[in-house]
Tab-separated table of C-alpha atoms and ligand atoms in Angstrom:
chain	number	residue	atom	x	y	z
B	1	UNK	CA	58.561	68.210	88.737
B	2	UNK	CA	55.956	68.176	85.985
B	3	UNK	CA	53.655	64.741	86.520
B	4	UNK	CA	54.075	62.260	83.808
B	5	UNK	CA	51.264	62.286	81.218
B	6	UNK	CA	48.118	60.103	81.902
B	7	UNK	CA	46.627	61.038	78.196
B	8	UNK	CA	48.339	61.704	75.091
B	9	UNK	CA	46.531	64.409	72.515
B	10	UNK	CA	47.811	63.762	69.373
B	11	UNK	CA	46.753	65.445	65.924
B	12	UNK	CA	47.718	65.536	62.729
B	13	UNK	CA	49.071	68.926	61.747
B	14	UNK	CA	49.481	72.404	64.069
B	15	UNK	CA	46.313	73.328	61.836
B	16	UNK	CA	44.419	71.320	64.116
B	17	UNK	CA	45.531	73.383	67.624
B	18	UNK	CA	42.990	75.239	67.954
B	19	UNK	CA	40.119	73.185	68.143
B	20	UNK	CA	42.322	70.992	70.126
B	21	UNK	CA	43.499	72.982	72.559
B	22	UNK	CA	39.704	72.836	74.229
B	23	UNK	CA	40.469	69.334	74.844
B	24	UNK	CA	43.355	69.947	76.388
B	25	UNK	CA	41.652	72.619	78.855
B	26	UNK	CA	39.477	70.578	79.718
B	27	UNK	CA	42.102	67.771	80.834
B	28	UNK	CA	43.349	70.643	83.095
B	29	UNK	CA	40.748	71.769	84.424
B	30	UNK	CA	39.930	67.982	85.602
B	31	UNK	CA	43.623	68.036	87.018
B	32	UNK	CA	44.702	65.014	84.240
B	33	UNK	CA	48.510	65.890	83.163
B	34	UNK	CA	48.470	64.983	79.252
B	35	UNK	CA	51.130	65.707	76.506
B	36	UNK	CA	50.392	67.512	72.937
B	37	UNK	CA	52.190	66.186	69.791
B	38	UNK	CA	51.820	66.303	66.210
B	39	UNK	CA	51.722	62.742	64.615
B	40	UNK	CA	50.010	61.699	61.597
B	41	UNK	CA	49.712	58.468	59.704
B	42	UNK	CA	50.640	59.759	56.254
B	43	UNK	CA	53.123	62.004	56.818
B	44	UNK	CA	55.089	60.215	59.146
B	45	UNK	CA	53.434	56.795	59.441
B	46	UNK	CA	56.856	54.817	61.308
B	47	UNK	CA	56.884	57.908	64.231
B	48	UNK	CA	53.165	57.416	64.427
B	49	UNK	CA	53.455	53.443	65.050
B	50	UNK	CA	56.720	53.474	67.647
B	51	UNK	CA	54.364	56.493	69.617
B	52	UNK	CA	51.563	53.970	69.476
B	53	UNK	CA	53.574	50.893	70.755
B	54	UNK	CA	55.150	52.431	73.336
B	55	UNK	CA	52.467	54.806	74.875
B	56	UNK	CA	51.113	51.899	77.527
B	57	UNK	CA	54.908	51.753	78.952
B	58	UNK	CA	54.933	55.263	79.260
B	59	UNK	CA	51.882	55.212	81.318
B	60	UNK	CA	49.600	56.863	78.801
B	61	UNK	CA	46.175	55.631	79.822
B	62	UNK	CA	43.955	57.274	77.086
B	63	UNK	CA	44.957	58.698	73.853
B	64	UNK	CA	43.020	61.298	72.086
B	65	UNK	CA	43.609	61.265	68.076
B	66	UNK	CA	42.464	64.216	66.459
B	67	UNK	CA	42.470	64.406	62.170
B	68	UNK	CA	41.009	65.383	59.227
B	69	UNK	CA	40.255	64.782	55.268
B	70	UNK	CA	40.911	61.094	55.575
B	71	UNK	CA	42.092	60.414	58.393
B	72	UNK	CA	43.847	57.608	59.748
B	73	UNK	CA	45.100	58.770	62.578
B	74	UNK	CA	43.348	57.137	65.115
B	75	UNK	CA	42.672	54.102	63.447
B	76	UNK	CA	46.446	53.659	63.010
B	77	UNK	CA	46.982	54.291	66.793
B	78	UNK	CA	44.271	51.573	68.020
B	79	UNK	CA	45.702	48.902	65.474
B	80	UNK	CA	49.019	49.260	67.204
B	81	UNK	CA	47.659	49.735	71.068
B	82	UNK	CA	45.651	48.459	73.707
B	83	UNK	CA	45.035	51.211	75.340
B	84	UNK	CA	41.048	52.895	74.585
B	85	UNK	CA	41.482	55.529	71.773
B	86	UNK	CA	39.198	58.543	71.199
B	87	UNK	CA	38.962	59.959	67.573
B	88	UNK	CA	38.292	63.417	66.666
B	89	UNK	CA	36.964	64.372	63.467
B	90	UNK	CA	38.773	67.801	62.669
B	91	UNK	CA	36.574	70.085	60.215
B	92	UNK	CA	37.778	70.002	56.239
B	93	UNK	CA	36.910	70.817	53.300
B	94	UNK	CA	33.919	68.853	52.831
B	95	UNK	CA	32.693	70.258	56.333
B	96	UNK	CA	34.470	67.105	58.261
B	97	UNK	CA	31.966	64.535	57.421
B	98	UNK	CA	34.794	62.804	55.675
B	99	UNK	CA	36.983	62.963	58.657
B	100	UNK	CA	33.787	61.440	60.560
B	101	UNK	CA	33.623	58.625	58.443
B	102	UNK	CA	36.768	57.754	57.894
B	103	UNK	CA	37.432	58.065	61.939
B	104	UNK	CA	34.298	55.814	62.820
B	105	UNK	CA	34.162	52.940	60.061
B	106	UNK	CA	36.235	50.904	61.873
B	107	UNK	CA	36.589	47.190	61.174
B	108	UNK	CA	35.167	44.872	64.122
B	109	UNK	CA	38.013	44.236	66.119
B	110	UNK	CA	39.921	47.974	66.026
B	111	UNK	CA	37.739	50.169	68.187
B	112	UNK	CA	38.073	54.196	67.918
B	113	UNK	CA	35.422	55.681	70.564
B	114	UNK	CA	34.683	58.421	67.706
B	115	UNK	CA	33.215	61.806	68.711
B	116	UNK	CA	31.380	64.509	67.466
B	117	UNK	CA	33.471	67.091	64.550
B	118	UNK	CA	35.387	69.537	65.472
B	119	UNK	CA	35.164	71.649	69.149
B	120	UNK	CA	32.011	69.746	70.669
B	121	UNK	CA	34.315	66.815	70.089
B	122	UNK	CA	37.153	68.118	71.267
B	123	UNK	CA	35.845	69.011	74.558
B	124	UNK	CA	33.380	65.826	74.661
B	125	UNK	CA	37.060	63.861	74.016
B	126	UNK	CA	38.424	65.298	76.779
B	127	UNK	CA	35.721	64.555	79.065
B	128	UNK	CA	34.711	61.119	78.026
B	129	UNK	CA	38.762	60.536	78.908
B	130	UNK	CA	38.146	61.831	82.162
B	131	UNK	CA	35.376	59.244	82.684
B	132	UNK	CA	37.525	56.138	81.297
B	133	UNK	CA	40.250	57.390	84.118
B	134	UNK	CA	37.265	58.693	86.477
B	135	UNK	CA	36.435	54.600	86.976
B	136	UNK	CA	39.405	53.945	89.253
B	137	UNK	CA	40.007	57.783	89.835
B	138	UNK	CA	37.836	58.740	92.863
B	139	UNK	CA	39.103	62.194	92.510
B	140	UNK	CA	38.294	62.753	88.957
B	141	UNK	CA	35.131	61.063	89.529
B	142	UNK	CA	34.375	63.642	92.308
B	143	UNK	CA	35.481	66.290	89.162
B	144	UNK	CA	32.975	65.129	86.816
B	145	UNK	CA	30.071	65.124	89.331
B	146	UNK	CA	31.079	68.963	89.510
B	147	UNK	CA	31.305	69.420	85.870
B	148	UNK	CA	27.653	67.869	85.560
B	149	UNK	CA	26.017	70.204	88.285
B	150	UNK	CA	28.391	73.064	86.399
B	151	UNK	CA	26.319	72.111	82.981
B	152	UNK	CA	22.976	72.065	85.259
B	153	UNK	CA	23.537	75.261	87.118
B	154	UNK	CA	24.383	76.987	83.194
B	155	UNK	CA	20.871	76.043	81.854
B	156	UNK	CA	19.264	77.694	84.850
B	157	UNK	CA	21.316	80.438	84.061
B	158	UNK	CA	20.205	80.390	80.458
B	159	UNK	CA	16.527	80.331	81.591
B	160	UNK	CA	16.764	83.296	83.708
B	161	UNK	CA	18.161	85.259	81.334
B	162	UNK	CA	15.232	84.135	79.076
B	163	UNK	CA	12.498	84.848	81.831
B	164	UNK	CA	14.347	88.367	82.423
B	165	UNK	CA	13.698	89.098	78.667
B	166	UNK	CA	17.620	89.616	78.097
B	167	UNK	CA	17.817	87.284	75.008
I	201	RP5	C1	45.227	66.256	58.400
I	201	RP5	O1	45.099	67.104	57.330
I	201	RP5	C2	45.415	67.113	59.601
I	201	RP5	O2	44.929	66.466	60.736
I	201	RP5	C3	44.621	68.346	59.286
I	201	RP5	O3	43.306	68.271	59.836
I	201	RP5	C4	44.550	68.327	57.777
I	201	RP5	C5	45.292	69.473	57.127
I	201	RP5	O4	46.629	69.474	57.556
I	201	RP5	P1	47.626	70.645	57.103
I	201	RP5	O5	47.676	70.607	55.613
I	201	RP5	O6	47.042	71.918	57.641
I	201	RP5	O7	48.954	70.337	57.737
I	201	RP5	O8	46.329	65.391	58.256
């Protein structure tokens, strides 16, 4: 039987996939089960607030909220949750620093733990959930450690290819 979702990844439109879908690897790969779903606070704003007020009894621990343009995506979610909420910027057309804004100018009071635009985000999403879970999670904790020495061994790796002259 499939193991009920610790994280919910939720984003706006299917245009948003894939850059999402690197946060979503990287929930696997740390062995965190997590459910996709296509939400968004214009479009269909009364879905959006039942997912939101009913994702603690689930046992969603972390949500991920991925938009873009103006989005209110995550904002919307954290008004109607406890539970921490990470917002992803998603890339527009004015290169996603409106998405940025609009995902980080909270008002005091409504945190979203806003990441970087687009894929870097994604991924640093993903991993920053890890670490909320990794705090009572010995296992994922152990995971991280590995991802860390993983980033380590890949900028050793860069250097010798630097100090062999191939780039
Ligand atoms: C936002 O508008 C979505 O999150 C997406 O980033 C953007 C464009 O959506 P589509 O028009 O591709 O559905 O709501």
């Amino acid at each position: 039987m499939a193991k009920k979702p610790l994280v919910s990844v939720i984003m706006g439109s299917d245009s948003d996939m894939p850059v999402m879908k690197e946060a979503v690897e990287v929930l696997e790969r740390f062995g965190i089960p997590c459910e996709v779903k296509i939400l968004s606070a214009h479009r269909c704003p009364d879905k959006t607030a039942l997912f939101a007020k009913s994702a603690r009894k689930k046992g969603i621990m972390v949500v991920i909220a991925a938009a873009g343009g103006a989005p209110h995506l995550a904002g919307v979610v954290a008004a109607h949750t406890t539970l921490p909420v990470i917002g992803v910027p998603m890339s527009s057309q004015l290169d996603g620093l409106d998405s940025l804004l609009s995902t980080v100018q909270m008002p005091s009071g409504i945190p979203v733990a806003t990441v970087a635009i687009g894929k870097a985000g994604a991924v640093n999403a993903a991993v920053l959930a890890a670490q909320i879970l990794g705090v009572t999670s010995s296992a994922i904790a152990k995971k991280l450690e590995g991802y860390k020495k993983e980033l380590v061994r890949k900028v050793e790796e860069k250097n010798r290819g630097l100090a062999s002259g191939k780039k």
